[in-house]
Amino acid sequence: MAQCVQSVQELIPDSFVPCVAALCSDEAERLTRLNHLSFAELLKPFSRLTSEVHMRDPNNQLHVIKNLKIAVSNIITQPPQPGAIRKLLNDVVSGSQPAEGLVANVITAGDYDLNISATTPWFESYRETFLQSMPASDHEFLNHYLACMLVTSSSEAEPMEQFSKLSQEQHRIQHNNDYSYPKWFIPNTLKYYVLLHDVSAGDEQRAESIYEEMKQKYGTQGCYLLKINSRTPNRASDEQIPDPWSQYLQKNSIQNQESYEDGPCTITSNKNSDSNLLSLDGLDNEVKVDGLPNNFRTHPLQLDPSGDSSNSIDGPDHVKSASSLHETKKANAGIIHGACLTLTDHDRIRQFIQEFTFRGLLPHIEKTIRQLNDQLISRKGLSRSLFSATKKWFSGSKVPEKSINELKNTSGLLYPPEAPELQIRKMADLCFLVQHYDLAYSCYHTAKKDFLNDQAMLYAAGALEMAAVSAFLQPGAPRPYPAHYMDTAIQTYRDICKNMVLAERCVLLSAEILKSQSKYSEAAALLIRLTSEDSDLRSALLLEQAAHCFINMKSPMVRKYAFHMILAGHRFSKAGQKKHALRCYCQAMQVYKGKGWSLAEDHINFTIGRQSYTLRQLDNAVSAFRHILINESKQSAAQQGAFLREYLYVYKNVSQLSPDGPLPQLPLPYINSSATRVFFGHDRRPADGEKQAATHVSLDQEYDSESSQQWRELEEHVVAVVNRGVLPSNFHPTEYCLNRYSDNSRFPLTVVEEPITVEVAFRNPLKVPLLLTDLSLLWKFQPKDVSGKENEVKELVKGEPEMIGTEVVSEFLINSEESKVARLKLFPHHIGELHILGVVYNLGTIQGSMTVDGIGALPGCHTGKHSLSMSVRGRQDLEIQGPRLNNTKEEKTSIKYGPDRRLDPIITEEMPLLESEAGVKEFHIVQVSSSSKHWKLQKSVNLSENKDAKLANREKGKFCFKAIRCKEEEVATQSSEKYTFADIIFGNEQIVSSASPCADFFYRSLSSELKKPQAQSSLHTEKQSIEDTMRLIQKCNEVDLNIVVLWKAYVVEDSKQLILEGQHHVVLRTIGKEAFSYPQKQEPPEMELLKFFRPENTTVSSRPSVEQLSNLIRTSLHYPESFSHPFHQKSLCLVPVTLLLSNCSKADVDVIVDLRHKTTSPEALEIHGSFTWLGQTQYKLHLKSQELHSLQLKACFVHTGVYNLGTPRVFAKLSDQVTVFETSQQSSMPALIIINNV
């Protein structure tokens, strides 16, 4: 639990104090109302004694009482309404918030540094109000009235007669059966007669005379003359007197909501009415008007009494608003309390409390304890007093007590007032109120046994509760705190008696005791135990205190603290305590933030956002929702959509508060600023014969460092030639396209009237699409006149078209989790310095998305192709970090970055532009030929041979051909003696590929390959044999097929159409690997650490790889795609299947076919059924060089379904090899068959 202002040794005595009633005449109440106080309120600041007091116990031993406090309240005749008390507790909690600038405790636990509030004043206020507002009960006497002050004024016509009437009124209330409330401790209540005298207006001699008469009638110990109002109200502002009442009345102002012109209402003893008693002192002050307590009847959160059938304080918390409460507090803030009282009057009131306690109350209590002790001795037949016989009672054999579960539900049992068991309880409560905890414990323990024997569970639970507290408070701690007593009491109150109020009191007291003993784990368990659905406010406060217990342990349990703070925040929110809910979630966020618990962090941020919005903390709400969106969310698409809509809704409300303010930063979509590219000049036009700028770069091509270097060297060469072979010192290569690889340290130059294209890389991290509307660049421009003089800086989004024209993209849709670039243009019309700052747009979602958490699509505007559910206007800056500097020593020893100027171009005057005119309109594939020693193209699979294959500008085409192996005699008859040429014609005429120019080009390239040095043959026979084997296996996958593509291109140049012819050669060497007509750019290998190895480990293994061995045999299954069988006639379905095996090598191969393999994975069995192969389960075959073998199999099925026949396993090895090169063949694609029933 959090730290408290009071220790538990101070808290408990202050929570259980002697109760004194007050009954005042009209005139006496009028005197106190001059100070805006009732009589009971007048005494509150002085109700604690400033010195020790003494009394004697039944054994005539002197007992010392320290810091004794009494509670004086006006008489009420009905208990407070449970619903009103709930509202009172809600108001007390909502009215107590963390102080501004409060220094929080910093708790370090592991990786966590948590700022946690050291105290929780809202909980202490709740606890104090809860304990004070508990109605009196019949099973205990702790808050029963021990005495009654009868107060009248010296200005009364007949004060003594008024005292008699007040006395009769008190007697009627206590002993008349019409009144069940309030509760009185004993029948013979102490009556103390108080004469109020107004010093400024009254007759002092008459007051003294009346007081003398009172002493003669009531005795000097039973009356008192209290002089007040030593100054008149009109002199109240002359001297500033301290106001000790404010701290008490602030708590009571919640309950006293009714405004009065002359101050609080008087407490009256009406001559014409014997039932209407008015009081104004906290919960104990009521007026019975139409059956309702007056002080709650005007409460701003008052429940309808007809709808409140609850009979307990606790219940579901329904809180509407505390606005009226704050208005009342504001209205009462200017009231001065005690305006007619001087410091001397303060001392007189303090002295009055001392005299009443010393001469009246304590002697009465001492006498009552002796009387009760004597009664118990006589009734129990004991020879000694109860105090002396304590040891005798607790000695000897003990009767085992029954457990709570074994006892019957007799919580409704009532004892008569004169029952001996109640007399013991009365004596115990009296001893407890005067801090005599030893005797109190003895009495409680005895009463507990009697109650349990009678199975009076409500009484037994009360005795157990107070026995545990008394044992703890005993001086010198003679016995340990019996926590099990409290546990039994809580269980009895809650489960048997169904009284959550008394159970809560037990928990509050026991938790404080356990906390004082550093038993935080037990205290937390106890607090959590009482959380339930009947009271959200109580559950929230107890969960928060449990969280503080977890964090205050010797080894702080940080995650349990955070988890219970989340639970507390949730219950605070349900109870209507939005500020406390927000505070709890913010406290817990310290633990969850940045720890990878993204779902928990999203939930907390979402709740913080909603609570902040409810409290009109709009900036905090926007910040919380922004955090949800900028993190890599793991939420579902529907939940992300809800988060986004909530953010847009809140953001829109914020922007409406300051419509003319600067555009704020939007969190979505992500922008990769470093990937921003800037292109200066006109776009490339399609190849339609128009002239276009002569440039070698565009935004449609990737950056190529080699090509860029070649163009740079070519430009340097041209410039050097122009300058007579000397390159100027200020020369810099021209950069048309700036990116992350270019040198951006200088301000780029661009020409006026030539567009600037900025490519911005967006990424949508969400699973819902984002729609950006009115997307454009945000820029700042400093124009210059022709002479070079600078003008004022203009920062514009759009407008001022005479300076910079801005292209606006009306709609830009980014799908879920998509990365997409937007090309935005500016058109400079004036020279000067341009600074591109970022992008500006409306962020929204597409209408029609599902509703989550009650948040539906809000009405939006219809723009373009998509309908926006809601959108907000904002910006994102393009902040590009330059390269890290690493030249000087200072730069190497620190982290510094250079500038990146790609977004800061200088607009210069117009310059000449070189243009060119060329383009390919159409591309025809005329013929595709092949050249190989062993393979040749047979036919085209997807196109007819008589149809031209045409490709338009920037179009891609895909062609598929079938190649077959050449026959031996065909190879021998070829003029080339080695190579076979084949042609597939797409045009109208055939081009002989075996002649010029195709053959010439082919043989020239072939001769260059033959000139490469060949590997020397091995000298060792064994090694040669292994290499031959490796070669045979490798050849299984080699084709060495040369593809020749003959084409025609129709080109437009200088308004004329030309036909260009050409050819491309592509070499296919290995099956399964891509081949290209031009060399591919090789990615540089990643840098690896230097590795050292021994020379003997460098030998290459002569064993073929699994991939190479798997190519020895190729397999294929032939079977019907579907097969119908009458299962009702014949249960087994047999399907013939042919397995083809092809030897791909030029050597003999031994093959093993194993049919025993079955699919065992649950996933495969769920998709494909199980079947059985009939006949042999294993076949051993011998395949000669390039032999094709057919194996007939039968598959057996027992029911319909879809089956995968690709289960046979094939093994192979070369026949002439001793070493077993045996491996399983590669699994082919699933061979699916459908079995139907006829």
PDB file of C-alpha atoms in Angstrom, residues 388-543:
ATOM      1  CA  SER A 388      -8.430 -10.768  37.251  1.00  0.00           C
ATOM      2  CA  ALA A 389      -9.974 -13.982  35.959  1.00  0.00           C
ATOM      3  CA  THR A 390      -8.632 -13.611  32.419  1.00  0.00           C
ATOM      4  CA  LYS A 391      -5.942 -16.223  32.916  1.00  0.00           C
ATOM      5  CA  LYS A 392      -8.467 -18.656  34.325  1.00  0.00           C
ATOM      6  CA  TRP A 393     -10.689 -18.243  31.279  1.00  0.00           C
ATOM      7  CA  PHE A 394      -7.880 -18.890  28.822  1.00  0.00           C
ATOM      8  CA  SER A 395      -6.179 -21.677  30.731  1.00  0.00           C
ATOM      9  CA  GLY A 396      -6.953 -25.359  30.673  1.00  0.00           C
ATOM     10  CA  SER A 397      -8.150 -27.490  27.811  1.00  0.00           C
ATOM     11  CA  LYS A 398      -9.499 -25.719  24.775  1.00  0.00           C
ATOM     12  CA  VAL A 399     -12.624 -26.779  22.955  1.00  0.00           C
ATOM     13  CA  PRO A 400     -11.882 -26.958  19.212  1.00  0.00           C
ATOM     14  CA  GLU A 401     -13.705 -24.234  17.355  1.00  0.00           C
ATOM     15  CA  LYS A 402     -15.895 -25.089  14.429  1.00  0.00           C
ATOM     16  CA  SER A 403     -14.892 -23.828  11.024  1.00  0.00           C
ATOM     17  CA  ILE A 404     -17.026 -21.299   9.201  1.00  0.00           C
ATOM     18  CA  ASN A 405     -18.173 -23.876   6.667  1.00  0.00           C
ATOM     19  CA  GLU A 406     -19.454 -26.148   9.461  1.00  0.00           C
ATOM     20  CA  LEU A 407     -21.604 -23.478  11.052  1.00  0.00           C
ATOM     21  CA  LYS A 408     -25.201 -22.842  10.103  1.00  0.00           C
ATOM     22  CA  ASN A 409     -26.272 -19.560   8.615  1.00  0.00           C
ATOM     23  CA  THR A 410     -27.543 -17.865  11.730  1.00  0.00           C
ATOM     24  CA  SER A 411     -26.427 -14.363  10.849  1.00  0.00           C
ATOM     25  CA  GLY A 412     -29.956 -13.143  11.581  1.00  0.00           C
ATOM     26  CA  LEU A 413     -29.830 -14.183  15.269  1.00  0.00           C
ATOM     27  CA  LEU A 414     -30.492 -11.254  17.656  1.00  0.00           C
ATOM     28  CA  TYR A 415     -29.720 -11.119  21.369  1.00  0.00           C
ATOM     29  CA  PRO A 416     -31.906  -9.151  23.782  1.00  0.00           C
ATOM     30  CA  PRO A 417     -30.264  -5.965  25.103  1.00  0.00           C
ATOM     31  CA  GLU A 418     -29.740  -7.458  28.571  1.00  0.00           C
ATOM     32  CA  ALA A 419     -28.058 -10.640  27.269  1.00  0.00           C
ATOM     33  CA  PRO A 420     -24.747 -11.421  29.076  1.00  0.00           C
ATOM     34  CA  GLU A 421     -23.000 -11.924  25.737  1.00  0.00           C
ATOM     35  CA  LEU A 422     -23.845  -8.362  24.725  1.00  0.00           C
ATOM     36  CA  GLN A 423     -22.690  -7.024  28.077  1.00  0.00           C
ATOM     37  CA  ILE A 424     -19.271  -8.598  27.430  1.00  0.00           C
ATOM     38  CA  ARG A 425     -19.236  -6.993  23.985  1.00  0.00           C
ATOM     39  CA  LYS A 426     -20.233  -3.619  25.480  1.00  0.00           C
ATOM     40  CA  MET A 427     -17.437  -3.818  27.981  1.00  0.00           C
ATOM     41  CA  ALA A 428     -14.963  -4.803  25.246  1.00  0.00           C
ATOM     42  CA  ASP A 429     -16.023  -1.859  23.064  1.00  0.00           C
ATOM     43  CA  LEU A 430     -15.777   0.594  25.955  1.00  0.00           C
ATOM     44  CA  CYS A 431     -12.284  -0.639  26.781  1.00  0.00           C
ATOM     45  CA  PHE A 432     -11.304  -0.363  23.152  1.00  0.00           C
ATOM     46  CA  LEU A 433     -12.604   3.230  22.870  1.00  0.00           C
ATOM     47  CA  VAL A 434     -10.452   4.288  25.845  1.00  0.00           C
ATOM     48  CA  GLN A 435      -7.390   2.406  24.479  1.00  0.00           C
ATOM     49  CA  HIS A 436      -7.397  -0.341  27.128  1.00  0.00           C
ATOM     50  CA  TYR A 437      -6.485  -2.978  24.554  1.00  0.00           C
ATOM     51  CA  ASP A 438      -5.442  -5.741  26.993  1.00  0.00           C
ATOM     52  CA  LEU A 439      -8.817  -5.862  28.699  1.00  0.00           C
ATOM     53  CA  ALA A 440     -10.572  -5.311  25.375  1.00  0.00           C
ATOM     54  CA  TYR A 441      -8.809  -8.335  23.843  1.00  0.00           C
ATOM     55  CA  SER A 442      -9.807 -10.531  26.801  1.00  0.00           C
ATOM     56  CA  CYS A 443     -13.436  -9.502  26.511  1.00  0.00           C
ATOM     57  CA  TYR A 444     -13.536  -9.871  22.739  1.00  0.00           C
ATOM     58  CA  HIS A 445     -11.972 -13.324  22.986  1.00  0.00           C
ATOM     59  CA  THR A 446     -14.539 -14.422  25.561  1.00  0.00           C
ATOM     60  CA  ALA A 447     -17.438 -12.964  23.584  1.00  0.00           C
ATOM     61  CA  LYS A 448     -16.149 -14.644  20.435  1.00  0.00           C
ATOM     62  CA  LYS A 449     -16.403 -18.068  22.066  1.00  0.00           C
ATOM     63  CA  ASP A 450     -19.933 -17.411  23.306  1.00  0.00           C
ATOM     64  CA  PHE A 451     -21.091 -16.189  19.903  1.00  0.00           C
ATOM     65  CA  LEU A 452     -19.563 -19.149  18.092  1.00  0.00           C
ATOM     66  CA  ASN A 453     -21.196 -21.565  20.516  1.00  0.00           C
ATOM     67  CA  ASP A 454     -24.550 -19.943  19.775  1.00  0.00           C
ATOM     68  CA  GLN A 455     -23.668 -19.838  16.059  1.00  0.00           C
ATOM     69  CA  ALA A 456     -24.441 -16.103  16.027  1.00  0.00           C
ATOM     70  CA  MET A 457     -22.130 -15.466  13.123  1.00  0.00           C
ATOM     71  CA  LEU A 458     -22.573 -11.702  12.746  1.00  0.00           C
ATOM     72  CA  TYR A 459     -21.707 -11.175  16.410  1.00  0.00           C
ATOM     73  CA  ALA A 460     -18.858 -13.697  16.221  1.00  0.00           C
ATOM     74  CA  ALA A 461     -17.338 -11.985  13.191  1.00  0.00           C
ATOM     75  CA  GLY A 462     -17.454  -8.621  14.967  1.00  0.00           C
ATOM     76  CA  ALA A 463     -15.736 -10.062  18.023  1.00  0.00           C
ATOM     77  CA  LEU A 464     -13.065 -11.738  15.888  1.00  0.00           C
ATOM     78  CA  GLU A 465     -12.415  -8.491  14.017  1.00  0.00           C
ATOM     79  CA  MET A 466     -11.936  -6.365  17.116  1.00  0.00           C
ATOM     80  CA  ALA A 467     -10.004  -9.079  18.943  1.00  0.00           C
ATOM     81  CA  ALA A 468      -7.458  -9.090  16.115  1.00  0.00           C
ATOM     82  CA  VAL A 469      -7.147  -5.298  16.176  1.00  0.00           C
ATOM     83  CA  SER A 470      -6.862  -5.254  19.991  1.00  0.00           C
ATOM     84  CA  ALA A 471      -4.155  -7.904  19.914  1.00  0.00           C
ATOM     85  CA  PHE A 472      -2.179  -5.803  17.478  1.00  0.00           C
ATOM     86  CA  LEU A 473      -2.557  -2.575  19.473  1.00  0.00           C
ATOM     87  CA  GLN A 474      -1.604  -4.074  22.837  1.00  0.00           C
ATOM     88  CA  PRO A 475       1.429  -2.268  24.265  1.00  0.00           C
ATOM     89  CA  GLY A 476       4.590  -4.277  24.142  1.00  0.00           C
ATOM     90  CA  ALA A 477       3.057  -6.688  21.582  1.00  0.00           C
ATOM     91  CA  PRO A 478       2.531  -9.626  24.022  1.00  0.00           C
ATOM     92  CA  ARG A 479       1.095 -11.762  21.234  1.00  0.00           C
ATOM     93  CA  PRO A 480       1.476 -11.797  17.416  1.00  0.00           C
ATOM     94  CA  TYR A 481      -1.186 -10.293  15.222  1.00  0.00           C
ATOM     95  CA  PRO A 482      -3.865 -13.021  14.680  1.00  0.00           C
ATOM     96  CA  ALA A 483      -4.408 -12.478  10.961  1.00  0.00           C
ATOM     97  CA  HIS A 484      -6.510 -15.647  10.799  1.00  0.00           C
ATOM     98  CA  TYR A 485      -9.085 -13.937  13.028  1.00  0.00           C
ATOM     99  CA  MET A 486      -9.472 -11.233  10.398  1.00  0.00           C
ATOM    100  CA  ASP A 487      -9.640 -13.766   7.573  1.00  0.00           C
ATOM    101  CA  THR A 488     -12.447 -15.615   9.360  1.00  0.00           C
ATOM    102  CA  ALA A 489     -14.280 -12.358  10.052  1.00  0.00           C
ATOM    103  CA  ILE A 490     -14.016 -11.258   6.418  1.00  0.00           C
ATOM    104  CA  GLN A 491     -15.271 -14.602   5.162  1.00  0.00           C
ATOM    105  CA  THR A 492     -18.173 -14.530   7.616  1.00  0.00           C
ATOM    106  CA  TYR A 493     -19.206 -10.963   6.781  1.00  0.00           C
ATOM    107  CA  ARG A 494     -18.971 -11.577   3.055  1.00  0.00           C
ATOM    108  CA  ASP A 495     -20.237 -15.128   2.550  1.00  0.00           C
ATOM    109  CA  ILE A 496     -22.623 -15.755   5.483  1.00  0.00           C
ATOM    110  CA  CYS A 497     -23.827 -12.328   6.554  1.00  0.00           C
ATOM    111  CA  LYS A 498     -23.704 -10.848   3.032  1.00  0.00           C
ATOM    112  CA  ASN A 499     -22.496  -7.580   4.510  1.00  0.00           C
ATOM    113  CA  MET A 500     -19.785  -6.121   2.276  1.00  0.00           C
ATOM    114  CA  VAL A 501     -19.547  -2.942   4.355  1.00  0.00           C
ATOM    115  CA  LEU A 502     -18.265  -4.735   7.428  1.00  0.00           C
ATOM    116  CA  ALA A 503     -16.063  -6.988   5.274  1.00  0.00           C
ATOM    117  CA  GLU A 504     -14.521  -3.901   3.713  1.00  0.00           C
ATOM    118  CA  ARG A 505     -13.832  -2.391   7.135  1.00  0.00           C
ATOM    119  CA  CYS A 506     -11.984  -5.575   8.098  1.00  0.00           C
ATOM    120  CA  VAL A 507      -9.908  -5.460   4.940  1.00  0.00           C
ATOM    121  CA  LEU A 508      -9.008  -1.792   5.353  1.00  0.00           C
ATOM    122  CA  LEU A 509      -7.845  -2.315   8.940  1.00  0.00           C
ATOM    123  CA  SER A 510      -6.062  -5.617   8.391  1.00  0.00           C
ATOM    124  CA  ALA A 511      -4.256  -4.405   5.267  1.00  0.00           C
ATOM    125  CA  GLU A 512      -2.861  -1.429   7.176  1.00  0.00           C
ATOM    126  CA  ILE A 513      -1.709  -3.703   9.993  1.00  0.00           C
ATOM    127  CA  LEU A 514      -0.024  -6.125   7.580  1.00  0.00           C
ATOM    128  CA  LYS A 515       1.609  -3.234   5.750  1.00  0.00           C
ATOM    129  CA  SER A 516       3.038  -1.910   9.020  1.00  0.00           C
ATOM    130  CA  GLN A 517       4.646  -5.325   9.496  1.00  0.00           C
ATOM    131  CA  SER A 518       6.059  -5.245   5.927  1.00  0.00           C
ATOM    132  CA  LYS A 519       3.841  -8.176   4.961  1.00  0.00           C
ATOM    133  CA  TYR A 520       3.039  -6.643   1.592  1.00  0.00           C
ATOM    134  CA  SER A 521       2.265  -9.917  -0.147  1.00  0.00           C
ATOM    135  CA  GLU A 522      -0.378 -10.870   2.420  1.00  0.00           C
ATOM    136  CA  ALA A 523      -1.809  -7.356   2.343  1.00  0.00           C
ATOM    137  CA  ALA A 524      -2.078  -7.425  -1.459  1.00  0.00           C
ATOM    138  CA  ALA A 525      -3.830 -10.807  -1.408  1.00  0.00           C
ATOM    139  CA  LEU A 526      -6.289  -9.492   1.176  1.00  0.00           C
ATOM    140  CA  LEU A 527      -7.073  -6.369  -0.841  1.00  0.00           C
ATOM    141  CA  ILE A 528      -7.570  -8.302  -4.063  1.00  0.00           C
ATOM    142  CA  ARG A 529      -9.793 -10.766  -2.248  1.00  0.00           C
ATOM    143  CA  LEU A 530     -12.476  -8.131  -1.637  1.00  0.00           C
ATOM    144  CA  THR A 531     -12.694  -6.868  -5.221  1.00  0.00           C
ATOM    145  CA  SER A 532     -16.042  -7.748  -6.749  1.00  0.00           C
ATOM    146  CA  GLU A 533     -18.634  -6.519  -9.194  1.00  0.00           C
ATOM    147  CA  ASP A 534     -20.900  -4.906  -6.604  1.00  0.00           C
ATOM    148  CA  SER A 535     -18.738  -1.779  -6.222  1.00  0.00           C
ATOM    149  CA  ASP A 536     -16.391  -0.518  -8.898  1.00  0.00           C
ATOM    150  CA  LEU A 537     -15.088   2.308  -6.734  1.00  0.00           C
ATOM    151  CA  ARG A 538     -14.125   0.033  -3.852  1.00  0.00           C
ATOM    152  CA  SER A 539     -12.551  -2.480  -6.220  1.00  0.00           C
ATOM    153  CA  ALA A 540     -10.561   0.250  -7.953  1.00  0.00           C
ATOM    154  CA  LEU A 541      -9.168   1.659  -4.714  1.00  0.00           C
ATOM    155  CA  LEU A 542      -8.271  -1.754  -3.321  1.00  0.00           C
ATOM    156  CA  LEU A 543      -6.608  -2.856  -6.564  1.00  0.00           C
TER     157      LEU A 543
END
